[in-house]
Amino acid sequence: MKTYRVLVAGMGKRGMHHATTFNANRRFQVAGICDIDAARLDAAAPKLGNPAKGTDVAALAREVRPDVFCFCTLPNLRAPMIRAAIESGAKLIAFEKPVTLTSAELFTVRDLIRGAGAKAVVSHQHRYGAHYRKAKEIAASGALGRVHTVHGAATGWMVHMLSHLIDYTCWFNNYTPATWAMAQAAGRFKLADNHPSPDYIAGFVQFANGVRGIYECGAGAPDQPDVPRWWGKNRMGAQGTEGFVEVLTNGGWRAVTKSRGAESGEGVMNYENDMPPYIQEMADWLDDDAKVHSCNFEHACLGAEIMLALQRSAAEGGQVALPLTTGVDEQALLKAKLADRPVLVSFEQNRKEFGMP
Ligand SMILES: NC(=O)c1ccc[n+]([C@@H]2O[C@H](COP(=O)([O-])OP(=O)(O)OC[C@H]3O[C@@H](n4cnc5c(N)ncnc54)[C@H](O)[C@@H]3O)[C@@H](O)[C@H]2O)c1
């Protein structure tokens, strides 16, 4: 069987997760690593079988000619990486959430990827957790009756967490496209973060099959007192006419349904468990066009449009129709329009974790 050559750009936390998982899978070989920080490259190389190194991703990609171009840079860097990936001739592009910070850039990268005919995946890998899969299994089993609502809440701020909430709940709703979104946002403190976000955003989504989406993210979101780890205080679920199911990122799952009664089980988000299947599905898709990756780019784009429509609504008011028809800079809109009043936190730990005075 073919071994796929991989280039990984961005050797920070997530780049190292990706590179070590690729190297541990016999279907892949890390052939090149890139970072603008040469010290990070030198530290990473011996752990990865001393692949080619470079600080200029386009030059390294021309040299390495990877099958898989993976980049794990901060959210501000997407389109230049996608261009380098396509120029290198890579068959699959793997990158980190969120897809993009703005709809203008989303349109650019989507046109590039579709135009090149490349496969692409976005790392919403929490879904491989046993507790997430159990929630999906119950939602798909019919035990909830007619599903009318999906919902997601996280205390972590928007650019870190909202795309996860939306992606997994869209999965529960079989990636039915949305027709509109509407939201409010509060607090400017995290606009200057490297994951630039309003401190709190909350909104509603209408899906084309009539299902209602309800999302909230940031310091105004509620505590999940049964989850100790702050970044794991995320609750996502589906409700129907005959019951509900929900998953907590670091707190297992629970369901109450008419036909099965009350059920619950364990589960915590764990990179070591979640990355191997995420990486393996890339080999499966490269081997066979019919084995489309669970985290495929087109599904991620549906969620990205919802996330960006919520932001546009928070900045400009009213409902925003989906799919989006124009690309704008939602970051600039939020910076221009968000009221200069501090967020009201829902519990004190949110203030501490945000680093707010
Ligand atoms: N899926 C998940 O569970 C998950 C978890 C954490 C973070 N993330 C996402 O992963 C992405 C990266 O986050 P991180 O925590 O690994 O960041 P990080 O800061 O640890 O790493 C980013 C790396 O990119 C490098 N870099 C910057 N510009 C570069 C360039 N032009 N060429 C090559 N390298 C460059 C930096 O030097 C740094 O080493 C973000 O989008 C973040 O939202 C996802």
XYZ file of C-alpha atoms and ligand atoms in Angstrom:
401
model
C 0.000 0.000 0.000
C 1.152 3.507 -0.782
C 2.785 5.619 1.899
C 1.638 9.227 1.650
C 4.221 11.986 2.068
C 3.163 14.767 4.431
C 4.317 18.332 4.946
C 3.298 19.890 8.283
C 3.486 23.677 8.689
C 3.250 25.317 12.108
C 5.050 23.242 14.715
C 3.155 24.556 17.741
C 0.779 22.557 19.909
C -1.510 21.297 17.157
C 1.206 20.935 14.526
C 3.061 18.548 16.837
C -0.155 16.593 17.517
C -0.645 16.197 13.773
C 2.983 15.429 12.894
C 3.445 12.787 15.601
C 0.136 11.109 14.690
C 1.014 11.060 10.979
C 4.378 9.519 11.793
C 2.840 6.887 14.042
C 0.590 5.735 11.170
C 2.365 3.484 8.663
C 0.326 4.949 5.799
C 2.091 8.308 6.236
C 5.593 9.683 6.406
C 6.320 13.227 7.561
C 8.607 14.385 4.728
C 8.825 18.078 5.609
C 8.192 20.423 8.527
C 7.908 24.197 8.465
C 7.801 26.968 11.041
C 8.925 30.592 11.001
C 10.517 29.821 14.383
C 13.726 27.853 13.566
C 14.147 26.761 17.202
C 10.761 24.995 17.059
C 11.865 23.200 13.886
C 15.113 22.048 15.457
C 13.270 20.777 18.523
C 10.658 18.929 16.456
C 12.846 17.317 13.765
C 14.479 14.531 15.829
C 11.061 13.465 17.143
C 9.817 13.069 13.564
C 12.625 11.128 11.903
C 14.530 14.276 10.835
C 12.446 15.313 7.821
C 13.339 18.242 5.537
C 12.984 21.575 7.366
C 12.185 25.078 6.176
C 10.949 28.477 7.323
C 9.328 29.361 3.953
C 6.372 27.068 3.376
C 6.021 27.619 -0.382
C 9.712 26.863 -0.998
C 9.627 23.775 1.227
C 6.462 22.515 -0.470
C 8.084 22.851 -3.914
C 11.029 20.810 -2.627
C 9.025 18.127 -0.789
C 6.074 17.741 -3.223
C 3.811 16.325 -0.485
C 0.704 14.210 -1.024
C -0.769 15.797 2.106
C -0.224 19.455 2.960
C -1.159 19.996 6.620
C -0.988 23.362 8.332
C -1.704 24.221 11.947
C -1.115 27.945 12.134
C -3.113 30.474 14.148
C -6.509 31.512 12.709
C -5.127 34.646 10.989
C -3.234 32.518 8.451
C -5.286 30.481 5.985
C -5.383 31.698 2.329
C -1.579 31.928 1.801
C -1.218 28.373 3.149
C -3.994 27.066 0.872
C -2.273 28.729 -2.111
C 1.049 27.092 -1.225
C -0.698 23.754 -0.787
C -2.372 23.920 -4.180
C 0.818 25.082 -5.927
C 2.655 22.088 -4.432
C 0.169 19.711 -6.086
C -0.938 18.157 -2.779
C -3.918 15.820 -3.138
C -5.257 16.526 0.341
C -5.079 19.677 2.453
C -5.593 19.299 6.200
C -5.957 22.333 8.402
C -7.208 23.588 11.711
C -10.476 25.126 12.737
C -11.835 27.741 12.429
C -11.978 27.527 8.625
C -11.387 31.303 8.338
C -11.882 34.446 10.437
C -13.960 36.221 7.761
C -16.429 35.310 5.024
C -14.251 37.200 2.526
C -11.423 34.760 3.219
C -13.842 31.803 3.338
C -14.954 32.583 -0.205
C -11.318 32.874 -1.324
C -10.175 29.560 0.143
C -13.323 27.734 -0.950
C -12.876 28.927 -4.541
C -9.213 27.884 -4.446
C -9.928 24.407 -3.083
C -12.890 23.734 -5.350
C -11.005 25.115 -8.347
C -8.044 22.825 -7.713
C -10.245 19.786 -7.097
C -8.209 19.015 -3.971
C -9.580 17.046 -1.050
C -9.588 19.042 2.170
C -10.361 18.382 5.836
C -10.770 20.630 8.877
C -9.859 19.414 12.353
C -13.116 19.033 14.248
C -11.746 15.857 15.780
C -13.585 15.836 19.141
C -16.247 13.831 17.325
C -14.129 10.673 17.590
C -14.639 10.610 21.364
C -16.811 7.671 22.409
C -19.239 10.067 24.162
C -19.717 12.177 21.004
C -20.245 9.055 18.892
C -22.820 7.756 21.403
C -24.736 11.048 21.231
C -24.737 10.879 17.432
C -25.811 7.226 17.500
C -28.819 8.013 19.719
C -29.747 11.109 17.651
C -29.603 8.989 14.469
C -31.478 6.007 15.961
C -34.910 7.635 15.923
C -35.147 7.362 19.726
C -35.542 11.154 20.034
C -38.685 11.128 17.882
C -38.857 14.162 15.583
C -35.697 16.177 16.323
C -36.687 19.850 16.593
C -33.697 21.467 18.317
C -29.921 21.202 18.437
C -27.902 23.315 20.855
C -24.356 24.059 21.927
C -22.816 26.123 24.755
C -19.153 26.690 25.677
C -17.430 29.049 28.114
C -14.283 29.259 25.975
C -14.344 32.205 23.587
C -15.768 32.172 20.075
C -12.817 31.591 17.750
C -11.642 28.721 19.953
C -14.952 26.982 20.525
C -17.874 28.030 18.337
C -16.863 26.083 15.242
C -16.673 22.901 17.345
C -20.166 23.494 18.773
C -21.631 24.158 15.351
C -19.892 21.285 13.593
C -20.952 18.560 16.028
C -24.537 19.806 16.253
C -24.717 20.011 12.436
C -23.534 16.388 12.471
C -26.443 15.543 14.818
C -28.691 17.300 12.241
C -27.116 15.393 9.294
C -25.422 18.548 7.914
C -28.718 20.007 6.765
C -27.899 23.527 5.493
C -29.077 26.543 7.480
C -31.334 29.244 6.032
C -30.709 32.094 8.475
C -28.897 33.081 11.676
C -29.339 35.842 14.232
C -27.187 36.764 17.265
C -26.119 39.303 19.883
C -22.590 39.798 21.194
C -21.014 41.544 24.207
C -17.571 42.583 25.395
C -14.440 43.761 23.542
C -11.755 42.273 25.811
C -10.906 39.254 23.583
C -11.031 41.166 20.289
C -7.259 41.598 20.671
C -6.587 37.887 21.312
C -4.861 35.611 18.778
C -8.309 33.947 18.584
C -10.069 37.325 18.225
C -13.626 37.118 19.563
C -16.388 39.044 21.257
C -16.363 37.983 24.916
C -19.815 36.460 24.529
C -21.964 35.627 21.519
C -25.389 33.964 21.584
C -27.773 33.269 18.772
C -30.296 31.247 16.871
C -30.110 29.327 13.611
C -32.876 28.084 11.356
C -32.030 24.875 9.506
C -33.755 23.999 6.220
C -35.429 20.934 7.784
C -37.136 23.099 10.389
C -34.701 22.260 13.197
C -33.792 25.198 15.482
C -30.128 25.719 16.436
C -29.286 27.561 19.692
C -25.657 28.530 20.389
C -23.748 30.509 22.995
C -20.052 30.885 23.451
C -17.855 32.822 25.884
C -17.932 34.443 29.306
C -21.726 34.778 29.427
C -22.249 31.062 28.787
C -23.328 28.957 31.762
C -21.156 26.815 33.976
C -21.400 23.066 33.523
C -20.823 22.302 37.215
C -20.420 18.574 36.590
C -17.320 19.224 34.410
C -14.194 20.290 36.340
C -11.981 21.278 33.380
C -12.893 24.806 32.230
C -12.109 24.243 28.520
C -14.284 21.109 28.673
C -17.390 22.927 29.961
C -19.113 22.536 26.591
C -22.563 21.030 26.261
C -24.007 20.006 22.885
C -27.190 18.125 22.266
C -30.297 17.323 20.306
C -33.903 17.372 21.489
C -36.925 15.754 19.894
C -40.525 14.893 20.579
C -39.528 11.752 22.506
C -36.417 12.750 24.397
C -33.014 14.375 24.444
C -29.327 13.444 24.220
C -26.363 15.593 25.156
C -22.587 15.365 25.334
C -20.219 17.299 27.595
C -16.707 17.668 26.129
C -15.099 16.578 29.414
C -18.101 15.051 31.117
C -19.526 12.089 29.217
C -23.012 11.872 27.724
C -26.580 11.423 28.895
C -29.945 10.768 27.283
C -33.548 10.460 28.396
C -35.868 8.968 25.805
C -39.337 7.482 25.859
C -38.244 4.133 24.429
C -34.900 3.633 26.229
C -35.369 5.489 29.518
C -32.532 7.363 31.235
C -29.004 6.491 30.141
C -25.534 7.969 30.603
C -21.882 7.126 30.050
C -18.317 8.349 30.408
C -16.086 10.210 27.963
C -13.536 13.056 27.894
C -11.908 14.879 24.988
C -8.442 13.369 24.507
C -6.060 14.294 21.677
C -4.193 10.976 21.891
C -7.401 9.042 21.254
C -9.050 11.465 18.821
C -6.155 12.174 16.435
C -5.418 8.611 15.135
C -8.859 8.028 13.564
C -8.877 11.580 12.191
C -5.534 10.917 10.469
C -6.477 7.371 9.356
C -9.568 8.673 7.531
C -7.252 10.830 5.391
C -5.518 7.685 4.106
C -8.898 6.036 3.534
C -10.125 9.011 1.470
C -6.860 9.250 -0.501
C -7.125 5.525 -1.262
C -10.799 5.650 -2.239
C -12.745 8.726 -3.408
C -15.944 7.172 -2.059
C -14.631 7.159 1.531
C -15.149 10.840 2.142
C -13.578 12.065 5.386
C -16.009 12.740 8.277
C -14.361 16.161 8.754
C -14.515 17.102 5.085
C -14.123 20.740 4.075
C -17.593 21.105 2.518
C -19.241 20.166 5.825
C -16.897 22.516 7.679
C -17.904 25.320 5.287
C -21.584 24.899 6.205
C -20.630 25.471 9.832
C -18.246 28.316 8.989
C -21.016 30.173 7.169
C -23.287 29.807 10.207
C -20.541 31.054 12.534
C -19.841 34.053 10.299
C -23.548 34.834 9.825
C -23.986 34.896 13.620
C -21.141 37.426 13.856
C -22.521 39.551 11.038
C -25.906 39.616 12.749
C -24.309 40.510 16.100
C -22.549 43.457 14.446
C -25.313 44.700 12.162
C -28.550 43.432 13.725
C -31.389 41.367 12.287
C -31.431 37.992 10.603
C -28.688 37.057 8.133
C -29.782 34.827 5.245
C -27.788 31.684 4.472
C -25.975 30.683 2.372
C -24.001 33.925 2.417
C -23.861 35.651 -0.954
C -21.168 38.262 -0.274
C -17.845 38.002 1.493
C -17.155 40.635 4.152
C -14.731 41.166 7.055
C -16.731 40.140 10.143
C -13.746 40.879 12.374
C -13.727 44.520 11.230
C -17.513 44.716 11.647
C -17.319 43.463 15.239
C -14.456 45.841 16.056
C -16.437 48.768 14.623
C -19.823 47.922 16.114
C -19.440 46.084 19.442
C -20.536 48.282 22.348
C -17.755 49.382 24.686
C -19.320 47.812 27.777
C -17.779 44.919 29.697
C -19.270 41.472 29.389
C -21.332 40.254 32.353
C -19.881 36.880 33.301
C -22.170 34.003 34.213
C -19.785 32.729 36.930
C -16.526 34.085 38.313
C -14.255 31.404 36.838
C -15.018 32.780 33.371
C -13.491 36.142 34.352
C -10.369 34.393 35.679
C -9.944 32.136 32.621
C -10.396 35.102 30.299
C -7.659 36.938 32.236
C -10.022 39.861 32.780
C -9.449 42.342 35.617
N -8.909 21.045 16.865
C -8.568 21.327 18.105
O -8.939 20.611 19.031
C -7.702 22.519 18.385
C -7.125 22.712 19.650
C -6.281 23.818 19.833
C -6.047 24.703 18.775
N -6.643 24.494 17.559
C -6.400 25.384 16.410
O -5.117 25.062 15.869
C -4.528 26.202 15.277
C -3.107 26.351 15.815
O -3.166 26.482 17.220
P -1.904 26.126 18.129
O -2.406 26.164 19.542
O -1.222 24.895 17.653
O -0.984 27.407 17.868
P 0.572 27.601 18.204
O 0.762 29.058 18.435
O 0.992 26.640 19.292
O 1.314 27.161 16.864
C 1.272 27.902 15.692
C 2.633 27.772 15.025
O 2.555 28.334 13.713
C 3.808 28.936 13.455
N 3.691 29.846 12.313
C 3.206 31.109 12.287
N 3.300 31.629 11.047
C 3.855 30.670 10.253
C 4.189 30.596 8.875
N 4.005 31.627 8.041
N 4.739 29.447 8.406
C 4.936 28.385 9.231
N 4.640 28.403 10.554
C 4.095 29.529 11.056
C 4.167 29.596 14.766
O 5.545 29.945 14.852
C 3.750 28.501 15.755
O 4.823 27.606 16.019
C -5.475 27.370 15.572
O -6.276 27.620 14.447
C -6.327 26.844 16.729
O -7.619 27.430 16.769
C -7.449 23.416 17.355
